[in-house]
Coordinates of C-alpha atoms in Angstrom, one line a residue:
M1 CA -127.7 -74.5 -42.8
R2 CA -124.1 -74.6 -41.6
T3 CA -123.5 -71.1 -42.8
S4 CA -126.5 -69.7 -41.0
L5 CA -125.6 -71.4 -37.7
H6 CA -122.1 -70.0 -38.0
R7 CA -123.5 -66.5 -38.4
L8 CA -126.0 -67.1 -35.6
F9 CA -123.2 -67.8 -33.0
V10 CA -120.4 -65.5 -34.3
M11 CA -122.4 -62.2 -34.3
P12 CA -123.4 -62.3 -30.6
I13 CA -119.8 -63.3 -29.6
G14 CA -118.4 -60.3 -31.6
A15 CA -120.9 -58.0 -30.0
A16 CA -120.0 -59.3 -26.5
L17 CA -116.3 -58.8 -27.1
T18 CA -117.0 -55.2 -28.2
A19 CA -119.0 -54.6 -25.1
V20 CA -116.2 -56.0 -22.9
L21 CA -113.6 -53.8 -24.6
L22 CA -115.7 -50.7 -24.1
V23 CA -116.1 -51.5 -20.4
L24 CA -112.4 -52.1 -20.0
L25 CA -111.6 -48.8 -21.8
A26 CA -114.1 -46.9 -19.6
T27 CA -112.6 -48.5 -16.5
Q28 CA -109.1 -47.5 -17.6
I29 CA -110.1 -43.9 -18.3
A30 CA -111.9 -43.7 -14.9
S31 CA -108.9 -45.1 -13.0
S32 CA -106.6 -42.6 -14.7
Q33 CA -108.6 -39.7 -13.4
P34 CA -107.1 -38.1 -10.2
P35 CA -109.2 -38.1 -7.1
P36 CA -111.0 -34.8 -6.4
T37 CA -109.7 -32.2 -4.1
T38 CA -111.2 -32.7 -0.6
I39 CA -111.6 -30.3 2.4
T40 CA -112.3 -31.3 6.1
F41 CA -113.3 -28.2 8.1
S42 CA -114.5 -27.7 11.7
V43 CA -115.2 -24.9 14.1
F44 CA -115.0 -24.8 17.8
P45 CA -117.1 -24.1 19.8
P46 CA -120.1 -25.2 17.6
P47 CA -123.6 -24.0 18.1
P48 CA -125.6 -23.6 20.4
T49 CA -122.5 -22.5 22.3
A50 CA -121.8 -18.9 21.4
I51 CA -118.8 -16.7 21.8
T52 CA -119.0 -13.3 23.6
P53 CA -116.9 -10.1 23.2
G54 CA -113.2 -11.0 23.8
E55 CA -113.8 -14.8 23.3
V56 CA -112.3 -16.9 20.5
E57 CA -113.7 -19.1 17.8
T58 CA -111.2 -21.6 16.3
F59 CA -111.2 -23.0 12.7
V60 CA -109.3 -26.1 11.7
W61 CA -109.1 -27.4 8.2
Q62 CA -107.1 -29.7 6.0
I63 CA -107.1 -29.7 2.2
V64 CA -105.9 -32.6 0.1
P65 CA -105.4 -31.1 -3.4
A66 CA -105.7 -33.0 -6.7
T67 CA -104.5 -29.9 -8.6
T68 CA -101.8 -27.2 -8.3
P69 CA -102.6 -24.8 -5.3
V70 CA -102.8 -21.1 -6.0
S71 CA -104.3 -19.9 -2.7
V72 CA -106.7 -20.6 0.1
T73 CA -109.1 -18.0 1.5
L74 CA -110.9 -17.9 4.9
T75 CA -114.0 -15.6 4.8
I76 CA -116.0 -14.7 7.9
F77 CA -119.5 -13.3 7.1
D78 CA -122.4 -12.1 9.1
L79 CA -125.3 -14.0 7.7
D80 CA -128.0 -12.1 9.5
N81 CA -126.9 -8.7 8.3
S82 CA -125.1 -9.7 5.0
V83 CA -121.8 -8.1 6.2
L84 CA -118.3 -9.2 5.4
I85 CA -116.5 -9.4 8.8
E86 CA -113.0 -10.5 7.7
Q87 CA -111.1 -12.2 4.9
R88 CA -107.7 -13.9 5.0
N89 CA -105.6 -15.1 2.1
F90 CA -103.0 -17.8 2.2
P91 CA -100.9 -18.1 -1.0
G92 CA -99.7 -21.3 -2.6
S93 CA -99.8 -24.4 -0.4
S94 CA -99.4 -22.4 2.8
G95 CA -103.1 -22.7 3.5
L96 CA -103.6 -26.4 3.0
V97 CA -103.4 -27.4 6.6
L98 CA -104.1 -24.7 9.1
T99 CA -105.6 -23.7 12.4
Q100 CA -106.9 -20.1 12.6
T101 CA -108.8 -18.1 15.3
Y102 CA -111.2 -15.2 15.4
T103 CA -111.7 -13.0 18.4
L104 CA -115.0 -11.2 18.7
P105 CA -114.2 -7.6 19.3
L106 CA -114.7 -6.2 22.8
T107 CA -116.7 -3.4 21.2
Y108 CA -119.2 -5.9 19.7
T109 CA -122.9 -5.0 20.4
L110 CA -125.7 -7.4 19.8
P111 CA -128.5 -5.9 17.6
F112 CA -131.6 -5.1 19.5
G113 CA -134.3 -7.8 19.6
V114 CA -132.2 -10.9 18.7
P115 CA -130.5 -13.4 21.1
F116 CA -127.5 -14.0 18.9
E117 CA -126.1 -13.6 15.4
R118 CA -125.0 -16.3 13.0
Y119 CA -121.5 -15.9 11.5
R120 CA -120.4 -18.1 8.6
A121 CA -116.8 -19.2 8.2
R122 CA -115.9 -20.4 4.7
V123 CA -112.7 -21.9 3.4
S124 CA -112.2 -21.7 -0.4
Y125 CA -109.5 -23.5 -2.4
Y126 CA -108.2 -22.0 -5.7
S127 CA -106.0 -23.9 -8.2
D128 CA -104.1 -23.2 -11.4
E129 CA -106.3 -25.7 -13.4
V130 CA -109.8 -24.7 -12.2
G131 CA -109.7 -21.4 -10.3
L132 CA -112.2 -21.7 -7.5
E133 CA -112.3 -25.4 -7.2
T134 CA -114.0 -26.3 -3.9
S135 CA -115.0 -24.8 -0.6
A136 CA -116.4 -25.8 2.8
E137 CA -118.2 -23.8 5.4
S138 CA -119.7 -23.9 8.9
I139 CA -121.8 -21.6 11.2
F140 CA -120.9 -20.3 14.6
W141 CA -122.9 -18.0 16.9
V142 CA -121.9 -14.7 18.6
T143 CA -123.7 -12.8 21.3
Q144 CA -123.2 -10.6 24.4
D145 CA -124.4 -12.8 27.4
T146 CA -124.7 -16.5 27.9
G147 CA -126.0 -19.1 30.4
N148 CA -126.4 -22.8 30.6
I149 CA -129.2 -25.4 30.1
E150 CA -129.1 -28.7 32.0
V151 CA -131.5 -31.5 31.1
I152 CA -132.0 -34.4 33.5
K153 CA -133.9 -37.5 32.1
F154 CA -135.0 -39.9 34.8
N155 CA -136.9 -43.1 35.2
D156 CA -140.0 -42.1 37.1
R157 CA -140.7 -45.6 38.5
D158 CA -143.8 -44.6 40.5
G159 CA -145.1 -42.2 37.8
D160 CA -145.7 -39.3 40.2
G161 CA -143.8 -36.7 38.0
I162 CA -141.2 -36.1 40.7
R163 CA -137.6 -37.4 40.8
D164 CA -137.5 -39.5 44.0
P165 CA -134.3 -41.0 45.5
G166 CA -133.6 -44.1 43.4
D167 CA -135.0 -42.7 40.2
Q168 CA -132.1 -43.4 37.9
G169 CA -131.1 -41.4 34.8
V170 CA -132.0 -42.7 31.4
A171 CA -129.3 -42.8 28.7
D172 CA -129.6 -42.3 25.0
V173 CA -132.8 -40.2 24.9
R174 CA -132.9 -37.6 22.1
F175 CA -133.7 -34.0 22.9
G176 CA -134.1 -31.0 20.6
L177 CA -133.1 -27.5 21.5
T178 CA -134.9 -24.7 19.5
I179 CA -134.3 -21.0 19.4
Q180 CA -134.9 -18.5 16.5
A181 CA -136.1 -21.4 14.2
Q182 CA -132.7 -23.2 14.8
T183 CA -133.1 -26.7 16.2
L184 CA -130.1 -28.8 17.4
F185 CA -130.2 -32.3 18.8
R186 CA -128.3 -34.2 21.5
R187 CA -128.7 -37.5 23.4
T188 CA -128.5 -38.0 27.1
D189 CA -125.3 -39.5 28.5
A190 CA -125.0 -42.5 30.8
A191 CA -126.3 -40.5 33.8
G192 CA -129.3 -39.3 31.8
Q193 CA -127.9 -35.8 31.5
I194 CA -127.3 -33.1 28.8
V195 CA -125.6 -29.8 29.4
W196 CA -125.7 -27.1 26.8
T197 CA -123.0 -24.6 28.0
T198 CA -122.6 -20.9 27.3
V199 CA -125.7 -20.6 25.1
P200 CA -127.2 -17.2 24.3
I201 CA -129.6 -15.8 26.9
G202 CA -133.2 -15.9 25.8
T203 CA -136.2 -18.3 25.6
Y204 CA -135.8 -21.8 24.3
T205 CA -138.0 -24.8 23.5
V206 CA -136.6 -28.1 24.7
T207 CA -138.4 -31.2 23.4
E208 CA -138.0 -34.8 24.4
E209 CA -138.5 -37.6 22.0
V210 CA -140.2 -40.1 24.3
P211 CA -138.6 -43.6 23.7
P212 CA -140.8 -46.4 22.5
G213 CA -142.2 -48.5 25.4
W214 CA -142.1 -45.5 27.7
V215 CA -144.7 -42.9 28.7
A216 CA -144.0 -39.3 29.8
T217 CA -144.9 -38.5 33.4
T218 CA -143.8 -34.8 33.0
P219 CA -144.4 -32.4 30.1
S220 CA -142.3 -33.5 27.1
V221 CA -141.9 -29.9 25.9
L222 CA -140.6 -27.1 28.1
T223 CA -139.8 -23.5 27.3
P224 CA -137.0 -22.3 29.7
T225 CA -135.6 -18.8 29.8
V226 CA -131.8 -18.6 30.1
T227 CA -130.4 -15.8 32.1
A228 CA -126.8 -14.6 32.1
N229 CA -124.2 -16.6 34.0
L230 CA -126.8 -19.0 35.4
T231 CA -127.8 -22.7 34.8
T232 CA -131.4 -23.5 34.1
T233 CA -132.2 -27.2 35.0
L234 CA -135.0 -29.1 33.4
L235 CA -136.4 -32.4 34.7
F236 CA -138.0 -34.9 32.3
G237 CA -139.6 -38.0 33.7
D238 CA -140.7 -41.2 31.9
R239 CA -141.9 -44.6 33.1
I240 CA -142.2 -47.9 31.5
T241 CA -145.6 -48.2 29.7
P242 CA -148.2 -49.5 32.1
G243 CA -148.6 -53.2 31.6
A244 CA -145.0 -53.8 30.7
L245 CA -142.7 -55.7 33.0
E246 CA -139.7 -53.9 34.5
A247 CA -136.9 -55.7 36.3
F248 CA -134.6 -53.6 38.6
A249 CA -131.6 -55.2 40.3
Y250 CA -130.0 -53.3 43.1
V251 CA -127.2 -53.8 45.6
D252 CA -128.9 -54.8 48.9
T253 CA -126.1 -53.7 51.2
N254 CA -127.8 -54.6 54.5
G255 CA -129.5 -57.7 53.1
N256 CA -133.0 -56.8 54.3
G257 CA -134.7 -57.4 50.9
V258 CA -135.7 -53.7 50.6
Q259 CA -134.1 -51.0 48.5
D260 CA -133.0 -48.4 51.0
A261 CA -131.6 -45.0 50.3
G262 CA -128.1 -45.2 48.8
E263 CA -128.5 -48.7 47.5
G264 CA -127.9 -48.1 43.8
P265 CA -128.5 -50.4 40.7
Y266 CA -126.5 -53.6 40.2
A267 CA -124.8 -53.7 36.8
G268 CA -123.9 -56.9 35.0
G269 CA -126.6 -59.3 36.5
A270 CA -128.9 -61.4 34.4
T271 CA -132.7 -61.1 34.7

């Protein structure tokens, strides 16, 4: 009986010790591995802003290597026509932290029937130990003519679909901008405004995501046409869902108990 009890307790303890040793060994091996090579890469301006002939796109990257650098390559490629535009090579560690620019040639001509072309910029890192070890890429747009789109989101308090004096902007409302099956999103600023600058000319779809608790008083989807060197302004109105309670505090400058023109909202008060 004593022998069997001894075996009953000793065998699990031995197995547990073995498991602990294996975990410690695996942890030691993992901790001895160097961190992977990383790349941070950005382009400016990003879409939907596009560059036109003579304008510049800027590329900024930083590579933190875990291996021995051989070279870094910057490749610019026309995605829509599968054409190599340019390739630059930086030997050794000279390309680990760089800012580069690309100027769209003055002779550039936009292909017929498209509002813009998509160019891809890719940074590739080569090492002694691996060869092509890692890469990062980003898209930028090129075109011939651009304009601007301005979105104004307002609180249509009387629900008439018109922005009246005193109808304040609504912040943090999400809008989508769509062209050529490309959709990009932004949110309104504190004034209820979004401005997409120097976008390719053409027809867009602008879609509002109506916030919960609100109802649209104007169409939530508009299809503006952008023309060269002009700003197209779009108004989107929402009001608090009928039946909900809205409290609005304003600065009653003349103390008459009525919100007059020029008497704006009062910030910081409790309701």
